[in-house]
PDB file of N, CA and C in Angstrom:
ATOM      1  N   MET A   1     -14.550   7.547   1.838  1.00  0.00           N
ATOM      2  CA  MET A   1     -13.609   6.651   1.740  1.00  0.00           C
ATOM      3  C   MET A   1     -13.790   5.074   1.451  1.00  0.00           C
ATOM      4  N   PRO A   2     -13.136   4.465   0.616  1.00  0.00           N
ATOM      5  CA  PRO A   2     -13.522   3.190   0.088  1.00  0.00           C
ATOM      6  C   PRO A   2     -13.579   2.196   1.165  1.00  0.00           C
ATOM      7  N   PRO A   3     -14.356   1.208   1.112  1.00  0.00           N
ATOM      8  CA  PRO A   3     -14.281   0.198   2.154  1.00  0.00           C
ATOM      9  C   PRO A   3     -12.925  -0.441   2.201  1.00  0.00           C
ATOM     10  N   ALA A   4     -12.793  -1.083   3.525  1.00  0.00           N
ATOM     11  CA  ALA A   4     -11.373  -1.866   3.561  1.00  0.00           C
ATOM     12  C   ALA A   4     -11.807  -3.303   2.963  1.00  0.00           C
ATOM     13  N   TYR A   5     -10.886  -3.778   2.315  1.00  0.00           N
ATOM     14  CA  TYR A   5     -11.011  -5.107   1.722  1.00  0.00           C
ATOM     15  C   TYR A   5      -9.786  -5.958   2.327  1.00  0.00           C
ATOM     16  N   PRO A   6     -10.254  -7.146   3.117  1.00  0.00           N
ATOM     17  CA  PRO A   6      -9.046  -7.914   3.456  1.00  0.00           C
ATOM     18  C   PRO A   6      -8.421  -8.731   2.232  1.00  0.00           C
ATOM     19  N   VAL A   7      -7.010  -8.594   1.941  1.00  0.00           N
ATOM     20  CA  VAL A   7      -6.582  -9.111   0.885  1.00  0.00           C
ATOM     21  C   VAL A   7      -5.604 -10.414   1.419  1.00  0.00           C
ATOM     22  N   THR A   8      -5.769 -11.558   0.781  1.00  0.00           N
ATOM     23  CA  THR A   8      -4.937 -12.773   1.043  1.00  0.00           C
ATOM     24  C   THR A   8      -4.224 -13.139  -0.156  1.00  0.00           C
ATOM     25  N   ASN A   9      -3.031 -13.757   0.058  1.00  0.00           N
ATOM     26  CA  ASN A   9      -2.178 -14.166  -0.891  1.00  0.00           C
ATOM     27  C   ASN A   9      -2.462 -15.688  -1.098  1.00  0.00           C
ATOM     28  N   ASN A  10      -3.043 -16.130  -2.328  1.00  0.00           N
ATOM     29  CA  ASN A  10      -3.157 -17.435  -2.712  1.00  0.00           C
ATOM     30  C   ASN A  10      -1.832 -17.823  -3.518  1.00  0.00           C
ATOM     31  N   GLU A  11      -0.908 -18.452  -2.815  1.00  0.00           N
ATOM     32  CA  GLU A  11       0.281 -18.699  -3.457  1.00  0.00           C
ATOM     33  C   GLU A  11       0.294 -19.817  -4.303  1.00  0.00           C
ATOM     34  N   GLN A  12      -0.689 -20.825  -4.163  1.00  0.00           N
ATOM     35  CA  GLN A  12      -0.763 -21.887  -5.146  1.00  0.00           C
ATOM     36  C   GLN A  12      -1.181 -21.400  -6.595  1.00  0.00           C
ATOM     37  N   LEU A  13      -2.330 -20.421  -6.487  1.00  0.00           N
ATOM     38  CA  LEU A  13      -2.630 -19.903  -7.819  1.00  0.00           C
ATOM     39  C   LEU A  13      -1.848 -18.595  -8.231  1.00  0.00           C
ATOM     40  N   MET A  14      -0.943 -18.139  -7.418  1.00  0.00           N
ATOM     41  CA  MET A  14      -0.149 -16.925  -7.521  1.00  0.00           C
ATOM     42  C   MET A  14      -1.235 -15.701  -7.862  1.00  0.00           C
ATOM     43  N   HIS A  15      -2.082 -15.606  -6.792  1.00  0.00           N
ATOM     44  CA  HIS A  15      -3.111 -14.423  -6.828  1.00  0.00           C
ATOM     45  C   HIS A  15      -3.159 -13.689  -5.401  1.00  0.00           C
ATOM     46  N   PHE A  16      -3.183 -12.407  -5.483  1.00  0.00           N
ATOM     47  CA  PHE A  16      -3.694 -11.739  -4.400  1.00  0.00           C
ATOM     48  C   PHE A  16      -5.178 -11.685  -4.440  1.00  0.00           C
ATOM     49  N   GLU A  17      -5.843 -11.884  -3.396  1.00  0.00           N
ATOM     50  CA  GLU A  17      -7.554 -12.149  -3.408  1.00  0.00           C
ATOM     51  C   GLU A  17      -8.116 -11.360  -2.455  1.00  0.00           C
ATOM     52  N   ILE A  18      -9.215 -11.073  -2.978  1.00  0.00           N
ATOM     53  CA  ILE A  18     -10.323 -10.441  -1.804  1.00  0.00           C
ATOM     54  C   ILE A  18     -11.540 -11.352  -2.263  1.00  0.00           C
ATOM     55  N   HIS A  19     -11.917 -11.879  -1.026  1.00  0.00           N
ATOM     56  CA  HIS A  19     -13.145 -12.690  -1.107  1.00  0.00           C
ATOM     57  C   HIS A  19     -14.419 -11.937  -0.493  1.00  0.00           C
ATOM     58  N   THR A  20     -15.504 -11.797  -1.158  1.00  0.00           N
ATOM     59  CA  THR A  20     -16.789 -11.271  -0.606  1.00  0.00           C
ATOM     60  C   THR A  20     -17.773 -11.983  -1.241  1.00  0.00           C
ATOM     61  N   ASP A  21     -18.750 -12.390  -0.098  1.00  0.00           N
ATOM     62  CA  ASP A  21     -19.945 -13.315  -0.457  1.00  0.00           C
ATOM     63  C   ASP A  21     -19.389 -14.583  -1.299  1.00  0.00           C
ATOM     64  N   ALA A  22     -19.971 -14.641  -2.452  1.00  0.00           N
ATOM     65  CA  ALA A  22     -19.493 -15.751  -3.415  1.00  0.00           C
ATOM     66  C   ALA A  22     -18.720 -15.298  -4.461  1.00  0.00           C
ATOM     67  N   GLU A  23     -18.117 -14.096  -4.469  1.00  0.00           N
ATOM     68  CA  GLU A  23     -17.383 -13.408  -5.536  1.00  0.00           C
ATOM     69  C   GLU A  23     -15.851 -13.365  -4.975  1.00  0.00           C
ATOM     70  N   ARG A  24     -15.025 -12.961  -6.131  1.00  0.00           N
ATOM     71  CA  ARG A  24     -13.656 -13.073  -5.818  1.00  0.00           C
ATOM     72  C   ARG A  24     -13.084 -12.144  -6.701  1.00  0.00           C
ATOM     73  N   ALA A  25     -12.293 -11.229  -6.259  1.00  0.00           N
ATOM     74  CA  ALA A  25     -11.421 -10.320  -7.025  1.00  0.00           C
ATOM     75  C   ALA A  25      -9.983 -10.891  -6.915  1.00  0.00           C
ATOM     76  N   PHE A  26      -9.154 -10.657  -7.982  1.00  0.00           N
ATOM     77  CA  PHE A  26      -7.852 -10.956  -7.705  1.00  0.00           C
ATOM     78  C   PHE A  26      -6.764 -10.334  -8.652  1.00  0.00           C
ATOM     79  N   MET A  27      -5.587 -10.538  -8.340  1.00  0.00           N
ATOM     80  CA  MET A  27      -4.262  -9.781  -9.046  1.00  0.00           C
ATOM     81  C   MET A  27      -3.601 -10.970  -9.310  1.00  0.00           C
ATOM     82  N   GLU A  28      -3.352 -11.407 -10.455  1.00  0.00           N
ATOM     83  CA  GLU A  28      -2.417 -12.396 -11.086  1.00  0.00           C
ATOM     84  C   GLU A  28      -0.908 -11.938 -10.854  1.00  0.00           C
ATOM     85  N   TYR A  29      -0.031 -12.637 -10.374  1.00  0.00           N
ATOM     86  CA  TYR A  29       1.484 -12.412 -10.272  1.00  0.00           C
ATOM     87  C   TYR A  29       2.217 -13.571 -10.585  1.00  0.00           C
ATOM     88  N   ARG A  30       3.431 -13.167 -11.005  1.00  0.00           N
ATOM     89  CA  ARG A  30       4.453 -14.305 -11.200  1.00  0.00           C
ATOM     90  C   ARG A  30       5.792 -13.564 -10.840  1.00  0.00           C
ATOM     91  N   PHE A  31       6.742 -14.662 -10.316  1.00  0.00           N
ATOM     92  CA  PHE A  31       8.099 -14.111 -10.175  1.00  0.00           C
ATOM     93  C   PHE A  31       8.953 -14.318 -11.166  1.00  0.00           C
ATOM     94  N   HIS A  32       9.935 -13.338 -11.372  1.00  0.00           N
ATOM     95  CA  HIS A  32      10.845 -13.411 -12.334  1.00  0.00           C
ATOM     96  C   HIS A  32      12.130 -12.678 -11.772  1.00  0.00           C
ATOM     97  N   ASP A  33      13.320 -13.575 -11.660  1.00  0.00           N
ATOM     98  CA  ASP A  33      14.516 -12.974 -10.989  1.00  0.00           C
ATOM     99  C   ASP A  33      14.129 -12.452  -9.565  1.00  0.00           C
ATOM    100  N   ASN A  34      14.655 -11.391  -9.211  1.00  0.00           N
ATOM    101  CA  ASN A  34      14.212 -10.879  -7.965  1.00  0.00           C
ATOM    102  C   ASN A  34      13.074  -9.865  -7.873  1.00  0.00           C
ATOM    103  N   SER A  35      12.104 -10.159  -9.008  1.00  0.00           N
ATOM    104  CA  SER A  35      10.944  -9.256  -9.161  1.00  0.00           C
ATOM    105  C   SER A  35       9.783  -9.991  -9.259  1.00  0.00           C
ATOM    106  N   ILE A  36       8.781  -9.272  -8.894  1.00  0.00           N
ATOM    107  CA  ILE A  36       7.440  -9.815  -8.969  1.00  0.00           C
ATOM    108  C   ILE A  36       6.590  -8.988 -10.137  1.00  0.00           C
ATOM    109  N   ALA A  37       6.096  -9.788 -10.865  1.00  0.00           N
ATOM    110  CA  ALA A  37       5.407  -9.273 -12.234  1.00  0.00           C
ATOM    111  C   ALA A  37       3.962  -9.295 -11.883  1.00  0.00           C
ATOM    112  N   LEU A  38       3.365  -8.139 -11.734  1.00  0.00           N
ATOM    113  CA  LEU A  38       1.873  -7.961 -11.693  1.00  0.00           C
ATOM    114  C   LEU A  38       1.186  -8.032 -13.019  1.00  0.00           C
ATOM    115  N   MET A  39       0.546  -9.090 -13.345  1.00  0.00           N
ATOM    116  CA  MET A  39      -0.029  -9.486 -14.559  1.00  0.00           C
ATOM    117  C   MET A  39      -1.359  -8.958 -15.113  1.00  0.00           C
ATOM    118  N   HIS A  40      -2.181  -9.214 -14.255  1.00  0.00           N
ATOM    119  CA  HIS A  40      -3.724  -8.964 -14.510  1.00  0.00           C
ATOM    120  C   HIS A  40      -4.456  -8.886 -13.256  1.00  0.00           C
ATOM    121  N   THR A  41      -5.608  -7.954 -13.372  1.00  0.00           N
ATOM    122  CA  THR A  41      -6.388  -7.679 -12.244  1.00  0.00           C
ATOM    123  C   THR A  41      -7.975  -7.930 -12.725  1.00  0.00           C
ATOM    124  N   GLU A  42      -8.649  -8.870 -11.937  1.00  0.00           N
ATOM    125  CA  GLU A  42     -10.138  -9.012 -12.277  1.00  0.00           C
ATOM    126  C   GLU A  42     -10.952  -8.779 -11.155  1.00  0.00           C
ATOM    127  N   VAL A  43     -11.946  -7.864 -11.170  1.00  0.00           N
ATOM    128  CA  VAL A  43     -12.824  -7.423 -10.087  1.00  0.00           C
ATOM    129  C   VAL A  43     -14.197  -7.744 -10.622  1.00  0.00           C
ATOM    130  N   PRO A  44     -15.112  -8.307  -9.733  1.00  0.00           N
ATOM    131  CA  PRO A  44     -16.534  -8.510 -10.195  1.00  0.00           C
ATOM    132  C   PRO A  44     -17.195  -7.128 -10.379  1.00  0.00           C
ATOM    133  N   GLU A  45     -17.973  -7.156 -11.439  1.00  0.00           N
ATOM    134  CA  GLU A  45     -18.786  -5.934 -11.816  1.00  0.00           C
ATOM    135  C   GLU A  45     -19.087  -5.047 -10.595  1.00  0.00           C
ATOM    136  N   ARG A  46     -19.924  -5.760  -9.573  1.00  0.00           N
ATOM    137  CA  ARG A  46     -20.560  -5.009  -8.569  1.00  0.00           C
ATOM    138  C   ARG A  46     -19.417  -4.359  -7.593  1.00  0.00           C
ATOM    139  N   PHE A  47     -18.262  -4.543  -7.883  1.00  0.00           N
ATOM    140  CA  PHE A  47     -17.122  -3.979  -7.074  1.00  0.00           C
ATOM    141  C   PHE A  47     -16.277  -2.975  -7.853  1.00  0.00           C
ATOM    142  N   VAL A  48     -16.573  -2.834  -9.040  1.00  0.00           N
ATOM    143  CA  VAL A  48     -15.811  -1.821  -9.995  1.00  0.00           C
ATOM    144  C   VAL A  48     -16.111  -0.383  -9.450  1.00  0.00           C
ATOM    145  N   GLY A  49     -15.006   0.279  -9.251  1.00  0.00           N
ATOM    146  CA  GLY A  49     -15.097   1.661  -8.791  1.00  0.00           C
ATOM    147  C   GLY A  49     -15.272   1.701  -7.195  1.00  0.00           C
ATOM    148  N   LYS A  50     -14.970   0.663  -6.577  1.00  0.00           N
ATOM    149  CA  LYS A  50     -15.272   0.808  -4.947  1.00  0.00           C
ATOM    150  C   LYS A  50     -14.080   0.524  -4.258  1.00  0.00           C
ATOM    151  N   GLY A  51     -12.805   0.443  -4.913  1.00  0.00           N
ATOM    152  CA  GLY A  51     -11.704   0.356  -4.395  1.00  0.00           C
ATOM    153  C   GLY A  51     -11.042  -1.033  -4.010  1.00  0.00           C
ATOM    154  N   ALA A  52     -11.531  -1.906  -4.555  1.00  0.00           N
ATOM    155  CA  ALA A  52     -11.146  -3.368  -4.636  1.00  0.00           C
ATOM    156  C   ALA A  52      -9.920  -3.497  -5.232  1.00  0.00           C
ATOM    157  N   ALA A  53      -9.750  -2.820  -6.477  1.00  0.00           N
ATOM    158  CA  ALA A  53      -8.533  -3.179  -7.363  1.00  0.00           C
ATOM    159  C   ALA A  53      -7.629  -2.455  -6.742  1.00  0.00           C
ATOM    160  N   SER A  54      -7.776  -1.309  -6.231  1.00  0.00           N
ATOM    161  CA  SER A  54      -6.714  -0.203  -5.552  1.00  0.00           C
ATOM    162  C   SER A  54      -6.181  -1.022  -4.307  1.00  0.00           C
ATOM    163  N   ALA A  55      -7.050  -1.792  -3.542  1.00  0.00           N
ATOM    164  CA  ALA A  55      -6.682  -2.557  -2.316  1.00  0.00           C
ATOM    165  C   ALA A  55      -5.739  -3.804  -2.828  1.00  0.00           C
ATOM    166  N   LEU A  56      -5.930  -4.448  -3.950  1.00  0.00           N
ATOM    167  CA  LEU A  56      -5.183  -5.350  -4.537  1.00  0.00           C
ATOM    168  C   LEU A  56      -3.732  -4.937  -5.087  1.00  0.00           C
ATOM    169  N   ALA A  57      -3.834  -3.706  -5.559  1.00  0.00           N
ATOM    170  CA  ALA A  57      -2.468  -2.947  -5.975  1.00  0.00           C
ATOM    171  C   ALA A  57      -1.601  -2.574  -4.738  1.00  0.00           C
ATOM    172  N   LYS A  58      -2.285  -1.972  -3.805  1.00  0.00           N
ATOM    173  CA  LYS A  58      -1.573  -1.709  -2.609  1.00  0.00           C
ATOM    174  C   LYS A  58      -0.892  -2.756  -1.901  1.00  0.00           C
ATOM    175  N   PHE A  59      -1.741  -3.839  -1.830  1.00  0.00           N
ATOM    176  CA  PHE A  59      -1.116  -5.030  -1.158  1.00  0.00           C
ATOM    177  C   PHE A  59       0.051  -5.649  -1.896  1.00  0.00           C
ATOM    178  N   ALA A  60      -0.151  -5.583  -3.241  1.00  0.00           N
ATOM    179  CA  ALA A  60       1.039  -6.138  -4.056  1.00  0.00           C
ATOM    180  C   ALA A  60       2.306  -5.351  -3.856  1.00  0.00           C
ATOM    181  N   PHE A  61       2.246  -4.140  -3.749  1.00  0.00           N
ATOM    182  CA  PHE A  61       3.209  -3.185  -3.701  1.00  0.00           C
ATOM    183  C   PHE A  61       3.941  -3.307  -2.254  1.00  0.00           C
ATOM    184  N   ASP A  62       3.042  -3.317  -1.086  1.00  0.00           N
ATOM    185  CA  ASP A  62       3.528  -3.738   0.067  1.00  0.00           C
ATOM    186  C   ASP A  62       4.287  -5.112   0.259  1.00  0.00           C
ATOM    187  N   TYR A  63       3.565  -6.042  -0.465  1.00  0.00           N
ATOM    188  CA  TYR A  63       4.226  -7.371  -0.453  1.00  0.00           C
ATOM    189  C   TYR A  63       5.570  -7.346  -1.161  1.00  0.00           C
ATOM    190  N   ALA A  64       5.600  -6.733  -2.239  1.00  0.00           N
ATOM    191  CA  ALA A  64       6.963  -6.518  -2.785  1.00  0.00           C
ATOM    192  C   ALA A  64       7.871  -5.919  -1.925  1.00  0.00           C
ATOM    193  N   LYS A  65       7.504  -4.763  -1.228  1.00  0.00           N
ATOM    194  CA  LYS A  65       8.520  -4.171  -0.373  1.00  0.00           C
ATOM    195  C   LYS A  65       9.000  -4.949   0.713  1.00  0.00           C
ATOM    196  N   ALA A  66       8.034  -5.709   1.378  1.00  0.00           N
ATOM    197  CA  ALA A  66       8.404  -6.549   2.492  1.00  0.00           C
ATOM    198  C   ALA A  66       9.143  -7.593   2.243  1.00  0.00           C
ATOM    199  N   HIS A  67       9.119  -8.180   0.880  1.00  0.00           N
ATOM    200  CA  HIS A  67       9.822  -9.373   0.462  1.00  0.00           C
ATOM    201  C   HIS A  67      11.099  -8.882  -0.484  1.00  0.00           C
ATOM    202  N   HIS A  68      11.297  -7.577  -0.414  1.00  0.00           N
ATOM    203  CA  HIS A  68      12.682  -7.229  -1.288  1.00  0.00           C
ATOM    204  C   HIS A  68      12.542  -7.412  -2.691  1.00  0.00           C
ATOM    205  N   LYS A  69      11.439  -7.225  -3.248  1.00  0.00           N
ATOM    206  CA  LYS A  69      11.221  -7.541  -4.760  1.00  0.00           C
ATOM    207  C   LYS A  69      11.034  -6.150  -5.385  1.00  0.00           C
ATOM    208  N   ASN A  70      11.691  -6.166  -6.516  1.00  0.00           N
ATOM    209  CA  ASN A  70      11.286  -5.158  -7.489  1.00  0.00           C
ATOM    210  C   ASN A  70       9.702  -5.426  -8.142  1.00  0.00           C
ATOM    211  N   VAL A  71       9.270  -4.477  -8.872  1.00  0.00           N
ATOM    212  CA  VAL A  71       7.974  -4.763  -9.414  1.00  0.00           C
ATOM    213  C   VAL A  71       8.009  -4.471 -10.816  1.00  0.00           C
ATOM    214  N   LEU A  72       7.497  -5.411 -11.575  1.00  0.00           N
ATOM    215  CA  LEU A  72       7.286  -5.358 -12.940  1.00  0.00           C
ATOM    216  C   LEU A  72       5.866  -5.181 -13.316  1.00  0.00           C
ATOM    217  N   VAL A  73       5.476  -4.103 -14.095  1.00  0.00           N
ATOM    218  CA  VAL A  73       4.039  -3.938 -14.185  1.00  0.00           C
ATOM    219  C   VAL A  73       3.590  -4.220 -15.599  1.00  0.00           C
ATOM    220  N   TYR A  74       2.669  -5.295 -15.632  1.00  0.00           N
ATOM    221  CA  TYR A  74       2.021  -5.544 -17.127  1.00  0.00           C
ATOM    222  C   TYR A  74       0.687  -5.253 -16.919  1.00  0.00           C
ATOM    223  N   CYS A  75       0.191  -5.249 -15.853  1.00  0.00           N
ATOM    224  CA  CYS A  75      -1.500  -5.000 -15.708  1.00  0.00           C
ATOM    225  C   CYS A  75      -1.888  -3.529 -16.002  1.00  0.00           C
ATOM    226  N   PRO A  76      -2.768  -3.292 -16.931  1.00  0.00           N
ATOM    227  CA  PRO A  76      -3.104  -1.981 -17.304  1.00  0.00           C
ATOM    228  C   PRO A  76      -3.736  -1.152 -16.035  1.00  0.00           C
ATOM    229  N   PHE A  77      -4.490  -1.977 -15.118  1.00  0.00           N
ATOM    230  CA  PHE A  77      -4.804  -1.223 -13.873  1.00  0.00           C
ATOM    231  C   PHE A  77      -3.746  -0.664 -13.142  1.00  0.00           C
ATOM    232  N   VAL A  78      -2.897  -1.567 -12.928  1.00  0.00           N
ATOM    233  CA  VAL A  78      -1.627  -1.030 -11.971  1.00  0.00           C
ATOM    234  C   VAL A  78      -0.933   0.066 -12.654  1.00  0.00           C
ATOM    235  N   GLN A  79      -0.808   0.095 -13.974  1.00  0.00           N
ATOM    236  CA  GLN A  79      -0.204   1.184 -14.618  1.00  0.00           C
ATOM    237  C   GLN A  79      -0.928   2.434 -14.311  1.00  0.00           C
ATOM    238  N   THR A  80      -2.330   2.373 -14.209  1.00  0.00           N
ATOM    239  CA  THR A  80      -3.014   3.647 -13.873  1.00  0.00           C
ATOM    240  C   THR A  80      -2.885   3.835 -12.452  1.00  0.00           C
ATOM    241  N   TYR A  81      -2.821   2.838 -11.440  1.00  0.00           N
ATOM    242  CA  TYR A  81      -2.714   2.986 -10.181  1.00  0.00           C
ATOM    243  C   TYR A  81      -1.394   3.561  -9.862  1.00  0.00           C
ATOM    244  N   VAL A  82      -0.337   3.572 -10.498  1.00  0.00           N
ATOM    245  CA  VAL A  82       0.888   3.987 -10.134  1.00  0.00           C
ATOM    246  C   VAL A  82       0.961   5.656 -10.709  1.00  0.00           C
ATOM    247  N   LYS A  83       0.271   5.924 -11.733  1.00  0.00           N
ATOM    248  CA  LYS A  83       0.084   7.261 -12.112  1.00  0.00           C
ATOM    249  C   LYS A  83      -0.557   8.140 -11.089  1.00  0.00           C
ATOM    250  N   ARG A  84      -1.471   7.304 -10.236  1.00  0.00           N
ATOM    251  CA  ARG A  84      -2.016   8.131  -9.064  1.00  0.00           C
ATOM    252  C   ARG A  84      -1.123   8.069  -7.808  1.00  0.00           C
ATOM    253  N   HIS A  85      -0.196   7.225  -7.828  1.00  0.00           N
ATOM    254  CA  HIS A  85       0.643   7.051  -6.680  1.00  0.00           C
ATOM    255  C   HIS A  85       2.308   7.086  -7.119  1.00  0.00           C
ATOM    256  N   PRO A  86       2.670   8.174  -7.612  1.00  0.00           N
ATOM    257  CA  PRO A  86       4.073   8.145  -8.123  1.00  0.00           C
ATOM    258  C   PRO A  86       5.119   7.932  -7.230  1.00  0.00           C
ATOM    259  N   GLU A  87       4.873   7.773  -6.024  1.00  0.00           N
ATOM    260  CA  GLU A  87       5.871   7.453  -4.888  1.00  0.00           C
ATOM    261  C   GLU A  87       6.259   5.817  -5.084  1.00  0.00           C
ATOM    262  N   LEU A  88       5.385   5.140  -5.998  1.00  0.00           N
ATOM    263  CA  LEU A  88       5.703   3.817  -5.998  1.00  0.00           C
ATOM    264  C   LEU A  88       6.654   3.349  -7.240  1.00  0.00           C
ATOM    265  N   ASN A  89       7.027   4.584  -7.937  1.00  0.00           N
ATOM    266  CA  ASN A  89       7.915   4.321  -9.096  1.00  0.00           C
ATOM    267  C   ASN A  89       9.283   3.891  -8.766  1.00  0.00           C
ATOM    268  N   ALA A  90       9.728   4.123  -7.445  1.00  0.00           N
ATOM    269  CA  ALA A  90      10.926   3.684  -6.978  1.00  0.00           C
ATOM    270  C   ALA A  90      11.009   2.023  -6.948  1.00  0.00           C
ATOM    271  N   GLN A  91       9.865   1.453  -6.774  1.00  0.00           N
ATOM    272  CA  GLN A  91       9.845  -0.025  -6.725  1.00  0.00           C
ATOM    273  C   GLN A  91       9.896  -0.798  -8.132  1.00  0.00           C
ATOM    274  N   ILE A  92       9.514   0.108  -9.146  1.00  0.00           N
ATOM    275  CA  ILE A  92       9.342  -0.510 -10.481  1.00  0.00           C
ATOM    276  C   ILE A  92      10.497  -0.564 -11.420  1.00  0.00           C
ATOM    277  N   VAL A  93      10.791  -1.679 -11.925  1.00  0.00           N
ATOM    278  CA  VAL A  93      11.776  -1.792 -12.898  1.00  0.00           C
ATOM    279  C   VAL A  93      11.192  -2.395 -14.139  1.00  0.00           C
ATOM    280  N   THR A  94      11.981  -2.087 -15.361  1.00  0.00           N
ATOM    281  CA  THR A  94      11.596  -2.756 -16.527  1.00  0.00           C
ATOM    282  C   THR A  94      12.612  -3.879 -16.801  1.00  0.00           C
ATOM    283  N   GLU A  95      12.255  -4.797 -17.705  1.00  0.00           N
ATOM    284  CA  GLU A  95      12.958  -5.840 -17.966  1.00  0.00           C
ATOM    285  C   GLU A  95      14.352  -5.680 -18.540  1.00  0.00           C
TER     286      GLU A  95
END
């Protein structure tokens, strides 16, 4: 089981973030109408394949659901994540 990562919402930068030691993983987002657009994900090399990006994606979809937002997916990682979690398709819209 991958480690649990605490995710925070940096509203000023419009990033969902994970801070570990001196490094930061993040997912950039933007708002559009009643949707949240998931733009880009960056994870430090030493955390690649260890669940950090998935934790960010899960947090983003949970955030969207809690705030009654549809999801627009631009990030290639999130596109892959949704293929592994098809139940999330109900939250996704296209422009």
